[in-house]
XYZ file of C-alpha atoms in Angstrom:
361
model
C -4.547 -16.527 19.585
C -7.097 -16.658 22.126
C -7.875 -13.379 20.719
C -9.501 -14.840 17.280
C -12.454 -17.082 19.699
C -14.323 -13.785 20.886
C -14.086 -12.907 17.003
C -15.549 -16.484 16.663
C -18.779 -15.473 18.957
C -19.138 -12.295 17.212
C -18.039 -10.331 20.552
C -18.416 -6.723 19.406
C -15.316 -4.874 17.661
C -14.836 -2.166 20.423
C -15.512 -4.888 23.180
C -12.568 -6.713 22.390
C -10.788 -4.128 21.895
C -10.861 -2.679 25.004
C -9.747 -6.206 26.584
C -7.511 -6.482 24.328
C -5.900 -2.052 25.230
C -6.098 -4.363 29.183
C -4.675 -7.192 28.689
C -2.365 -8.506 26.809
C -2.699 -12.147 26.237
C -5.742 -13.851 25.992
C -5.639 -16.394 28.902
C -4.572 -13.283 31.911
C -8.388 -12.649 31.179
C -9.368 -15.892 33.537
C -6.497 -15.715 36.272
C -9.111 -15.179 39.340
C -7.500 -11.599 40.784
C -8.778 -10.479 36.855
C -11.789 -12.808 36.079
C -13.820 -11.684 38.964
C -13.726 -7.746 38.153
C -16.175 -8.799 35.398
C -20.105 -8.441 35.186
C -22.226 -11.993 35.013
C -22.611 -11.402 31.287
C -19.564 -11.102 30.087
C -17.811 -14.099 32.702
C -20.565 -16.149 30.452
C -19.078 -14.736 27.278
C -15.687 -15.463 27.856
C -16.259 -19.026 29.340
C -18.322 -19.773 26.260
C -14.959 -18.847 24.331
C -12.972 -20.997 25.898
C -14.389 -23.787 24.112
C -14.550 -22.590 21.380
C -12.017 -24.212 18.762
C -10.382 -22.685 16.569
C -8.123 -25.327 15.098
C -9.843 -26.522 11.918
C -9.812 -22.409 11.412
C -5.963 -22.018 12.016
C -5.541 -25.383 9.668
C -7.104 -23.774 6.523
C -6.089 -20.730 7.177
C -1.926 -22.387 7.224
C -2.937 -23.759 3.794
C -3.920 -20.636 1.677
C -0.081 -18.790 3.690
C -2.037 -16.464 5.864
C -0.855 -15.472 8.794
C -3.211 -13.935 11.518
C -1.755 -11.499 13.215
C -3.379 -10.240 16.861
C -3.157 -5.973 17.129
C -1.356 -7.572 20.902
C 1.235 -9.371 18.922
C 4.178 -8.050 19.197
C 4.980 -7.528 15.309
C 1.380 -6.171 14.560
C 2.472 -2.452 12.982
C 2.606 0.253 15.837
C 1.217 2.659 14.084
C -1.820 0.814 13.065
C -2.654 1.509 17.009
C -3.167 5.815 15.895
C -5.917 5.155 15.203
C -9.023 5.048 17.015
C -10.679 2.026 15.386
C -7.420 -0.101 14.626
C -7.737 -3.342 12.801
C -8.134 -6.130 15.573
C -6.533 -8.856 13.781
C -4.802 -8.322 10.620
C -4.748 -11.281 7.706
C -1.320 -11.122 6.090
C -0.134 -12.888 2.471
C 4.127 -12.992 1.627
C 6.449 -10.931 3.035
C 7.622 -12.865 6.217
C 10.166 -11.012 6.876
C 8.531 -7.646 7.249
C 6.621 -9.266 10.474
C 9.512 -10.017 12.585
C 9.335 -10.253 16.468
C 10.350 -7.988 18.491
C 14.218 -8.561 19.846
C 15.931 -7.376 22.368
C 13.654 -4.402 22.691
C 13.672 -3.767 19.253
C 11.646 -3.771 16.354
C 13.863 -5.652 13.785
C 13.046 -5.203 10.439
C 9.496 -4.320 10.133
C 6.748 -2.290 9.051
C 7.312 -0.901 13.349
C 10.047 0.619 11.534
C 12.005 3.790 10.261
C 10.650 2.440 6.863
C 10.329 4.337 3.991
C 6.867 3.751 3.568
C 4.783 5.805 0.842
C 1.217 5.420 -0.081
C 0.046 5.542 -3.424
C -3.000 6.318 -4.752
C -6.156 7.743 -7.056
C -8.994 7.451 -8.918
C -10.280 3.836 -10.730
C -10.501 6.164 -14.310
C -7.102 6.369 -14.882
C -5.821 9.384 -17.808
C -2.676 8.471 -19.841
C -1.411 11.474 -18.363
C -2.328 10.191 -14.697
C -0.844 7.275 -15.816
C 2.652 8.400 -17.008
C 2.818 11.171 -13.978
C 2.806 7.876 -12.087
C 5.072 6.019 -13.252
C 7.185 8.095 -13.539
C 7.146 8.973 -9.623
C 6.608 5.946 -8.578
C 10.802 4.521 -10.505
C 12.039 7.407 -9.410
C 10.809 6.755 -6.073
C 12.220 2.813 -5.850
C 15.611 4.069 -5.059
C 15.304 4.872 -2.367
C 14.895 2.060 -0.442
C 10.946 3.638 -0.579
C 7.726 0.422 0.018
C 5.487 0.913 -1.666
C 1.554 0.588 -0.415
C -1.810 1.055 -2.005
C -4.959 -0.843 -2.756
C -5.237 -3.538 -6.295
C -8.253 -1.301 -7.305
C -8.064 -0.776 -10.522
C -6.481 2.168 -12.345
C -3.841 4.878 -9.564
C -3.412 1.205 -7.836
C -2.603 -0.746 -10.231
C -0.906 1.131 -12.160
C 2.056 2.321 -8.588
C 1.671 -1.892 -7.393
C 3.016 -2.914 -11.057
C 5.523 -0.470 -11.820
C 6.783 -1.309 -8.775
C 6.659 -5.202 -8.838
C 8.074 -4.571 -12.108
C 11.559 -3.077 -11.012
C 11.661 -5.521 -8.144
C 9.886 -2.761 -5.219
C 8.854 -3.670 -2.461
C 4.841 -3.570 -2.187
C 2.439 -3.985 1.320
C -1.495 -4.428 -0.959
C -3.938 -3.140 1.374
C -7.632 -5.272 -0.241
C -11.088 -5.157 0.854
C -12.310 -8.897 0.256
C -10.530 -11.893 2.177
C -7.027 -12.547 0.894
C -9.118 -15.686 -1.387
C -10.763 -13.756 -3.206
C -8.765 -11.913 -5.584
C -10.496 -8.205 -6.939
C -10.900 -6.841 -8.709
C -10.302 -10.109 -11.052
C -8.470 -8.485 -13.528
C -5.313 -8.129 -11.620
C -5.257 -12.076 -10.339
C -1.479 -12.537 -11.308
C -0.632 -9.255 -9.931
C -2.337 -10.529 -6.478
C -0.644 -13.547 -6.254
C 3.432 -11.681 -7.546
C 3.112 -9.287 -4.210
C 1.330 -12.555 -2.293
C 5.141 -13.939 -3.247
C 7.130 -10.995 -3.753
C 5.345 -7.964 -1.025
C 3.348 -8.445 1.297
C -0.914 -8.126 0.814
C -2.979 -7.818 4.228
C -6.192 -7.247 4.872
C -8.450 -7.017 7.411
C -11.312 -9.242 6.796
C -10.791 -13.229 6.950
C -10.922 -15.523 4.258
C -14.037 -15.643 1.888
C -15.100 -11.769 2.956
C -17.663 -10.578 0.012
C -16.210 -7.421 -1.641
C -18.776 -4.952 0.022
C -18.428 -1.688 -1.250
C -18.202 -0.680 2.227
C -14.898 -2.342 3.176
C -13.137 -0.540 1.075
C -13.176 2.881 2.354
C -12.662 1.629 6.349
C -8.976 -0.435 3.811
C -8.136 2.978 3.201
C -7.400 3.927 6.864
C -5.118 0.773 6.675
C -3.108 2.117 4.112
C -3.211 5.905 6.047
C -1.996 4.631 8.848
C 0.910 2.074 7.984
C 2.028 4.986 5.211
C 4.588 7.816 6.212
C 3.318 10.415 2.997
C 0.244 9.692 0.814
C 0.601 10.292 -2.965
C -2.470 11.262 -4.601
C -1.327 11.192 -8.521
C -4.656 11.375 -10.169
C -8.371 12.031 -7.930
C -11.669 13.352 -8.692
C -13.280 15.881 -6.255
C -14.827 13.362 -4.561
C -13.677 9.850 -3.787
C -11.260 7.055 -1.444
C -8.565 8.543 -2.330
C -9.338 12.377 -0.602
C -10.847 10.010 1.738
C -7.429 8.474 2.362
C -5.563 12.083 2.371
C -8.130 13.616 5.174
C -7.339 10.605 6.935
C -3.242 10.562 6.405
C -3.553 14.579 7.015
C -5.742 14.386 10.867
C -3.025 11.558 11.097
C -0.491 14.246 10.660
C 0.925 12.122 7.453
C 2.910 14.294 5.032
C 0.405 14.063 2.551
C 1.730 15.435 -1.948
C -0.811 15.494 -4.742
C 0.004 15.826 -8.383
C -0.888 19.051 -9.815
C -2.600 18.294 -13.377
C -4.925 20.271 -16.348
C -7.275 22.408 -14.969
C -9.769 21.607 -16.869
C -9.421 17.700 -16.017
C -12.133 16.393 -13.222
C -10.027 13.988 -13.260
C -7.479 16.201 -11.258
C -9.696 19.089 -9.545
C -8.531 16.161 -6.413
C -5.553 17.061 -6.426
C -6.191 20.475 -7.276
C -7.813 21.231 -4.790
C -5.628 19.516 -2.567
C -2.818 21.621 -3.267
C -4.720 24.635 -2.825
C -6.332 24.017 0.014
C -2.549 23.706 1.277
C -3.226 20.051 2.534
C -1.036 18.527 -0.406
C 2.353 19.837 -1.242
C 2.949 20.174 -5.373
C 5.615 17.164 -6.418
C 6.318 16.284 -10.003
C 9.481 13.957 -9.362
C 10.541 11.891 -6.172
C 13.021 14.057 -5.232
C 9.799 16.261 -3.949
C 9.195 13.884 -2.001
C 12.237 12.641 -0.827
C 13.062 16.245 -0.196
C 10.958 16.334 3.208
C 11.895 13.483 4.957
C 15.060 14.124 4.255
C 15.984 11.170 2.799
C 19.140 11.225 1.126
C 19.403 11.969 -2.703
C 21.132 9.238 -4.023
C 22.403 9.748 -8.040
C 20.502 6.192 -9.771
C 21.258 7.730 -12.881
C 24.417 5.591 -13.920
C 22.510 3.231 -15.808
C 23.152 6.933 -18.545
C 25.976 6.466 -18.830
C 25.383 2.403 -20.400
C 23.857 3.646 -23.051
C 24.668 4.164 -26.656
C 25.439 7.575 -27.672
C 22.072 7.083 -29.897
C 19.914 5.722 -27.348
C 21.415 9.438 -25.369
C 19.949 11.195 -28.627
C 16.582 9.786 -28.893
C 16.212 9.945 -24.964
C 17.505 13.429 -24.913
C 13.630 13.987 -27.415
C 11.286 12.689 -25.319
C 10.812 15.196 -21.949
C 8.028 15.960 -23.931
C 5.021 13.063 -26.147
C 6.345 12.692 -29.362
C 5.481 10.166 -32.381
C 8.175 8.369 -33.924
C 7.474 10.300 -36.972
C 9.097 13.442 -35.402
C 11.700 11.472 -33.533
C 13.615 9.977 -36.577
C 13.270 13.723 -38.242
C 14.517 15.403 -34.897
C 17.131 12.149 -34.276
C 17.709 10.950 -38.032
C 17.885 7.297 -36.872
C 16.039 5.362 -39.358
C 12.834 4.460 -38.626
C 14.064 0.815 -38.231
C 16.580 1.258 -35.696
C 15.279 4.168 -33.270
C 12.811 1.164 -32.696
C 14.818 -0.721 -31.651
C 16.290 1.711 -29.511
C 13.343 2.662 -28.006
C 12.671 -1.229 -27.229
C 15.712 -1.297 -25.044
C 14.946 2.299 -23.459
C 11.110 1.170 -22.595
C 13.413 -2.541 -21.399
C 15.614 -0.516 -19.147
C 12.680 1.701 -17.264
C 13.698 5.133 -18.944
C 11.094 5.877 -21.637
C 6.814 4.543 -22.049
C 4.891 3.708 -25.007
C 1.692 6.140 -24.419
C -0.330 5.442 -27.106
C 0.012 3.740 -30.715
C 3.924 5.005 -31.464
C 4.271 7.560 -29.228
C 6.605 7.658 -25.954
C 7.619 10.228 -22.705
C 10.763 9.360 -21.077
C 10.223 8.556 -17.692
C 13.182 9.161 -15.656
């Protein structure tokens, strides 16, 4: 962990990045044949860094169950190196199995393999339609063994991650603060669940506040880790479009959910589609086809429904209210409420408002 000493010395990140690109290990710089090549100023800085004791700091991270992965670590996600200003250090909590070391020249199950990584991002000011569309597509993606990546902000990020966590999906949340500073605080429970069953990632050390300029930087990590990026709902400017543009420049597949033309919160999605920067998607199968994933028929749950459950489900391709469902199905309201609750628990429908429902799979 010698590279961390240079960060403690407040050496410029660009300088550390340059040194790390030349030398695999911190100690290599002090070999006589290497050290003599440095100018006097750099020699003094390196000598000073050797004297820095980071034992207490490392203990603090261990106590907080946070791993530090430097950019030369075999566990560091190789795709992040495609970013010009890639993070020098990743602070990681949870999901140690995602960061296993190289074995026999290969990476075992980690972020460097052909894992199916799909980022889902969007506006904080999510609409009922955007929430429903995001939940639907995320639920449909999970059977493809997708790892869902997002930013843990309010709105679409929270919808996507909570939907995946609720279905025991694989998730990675990239945050703009230290891993001991929960932001937004309303997501504390979700944050804790992800740290237990998924992965929390930050490029910021413990104690870092969620400063506004941290979040645009965070977006490049989301884009870098992903194979494809879904913009679930976005205004014509904002963080989601920054992530989309970054992904586009990295040759990632970009997808967007189309929205009503009079909804400002979908102007960004519609613009990306119109400019051929994103592929229009209405279901997870649209994404799966782009990557030539096996199209799994995960519909077996439908065959375990009662006839009344199937009847109610068949009426919910569009949003419907309780009274309309009673009239269309002929099922008494008391029985129908029980049926709708079971369908919700099975993840087949969602309640969009007061006694209004829509099918999501």
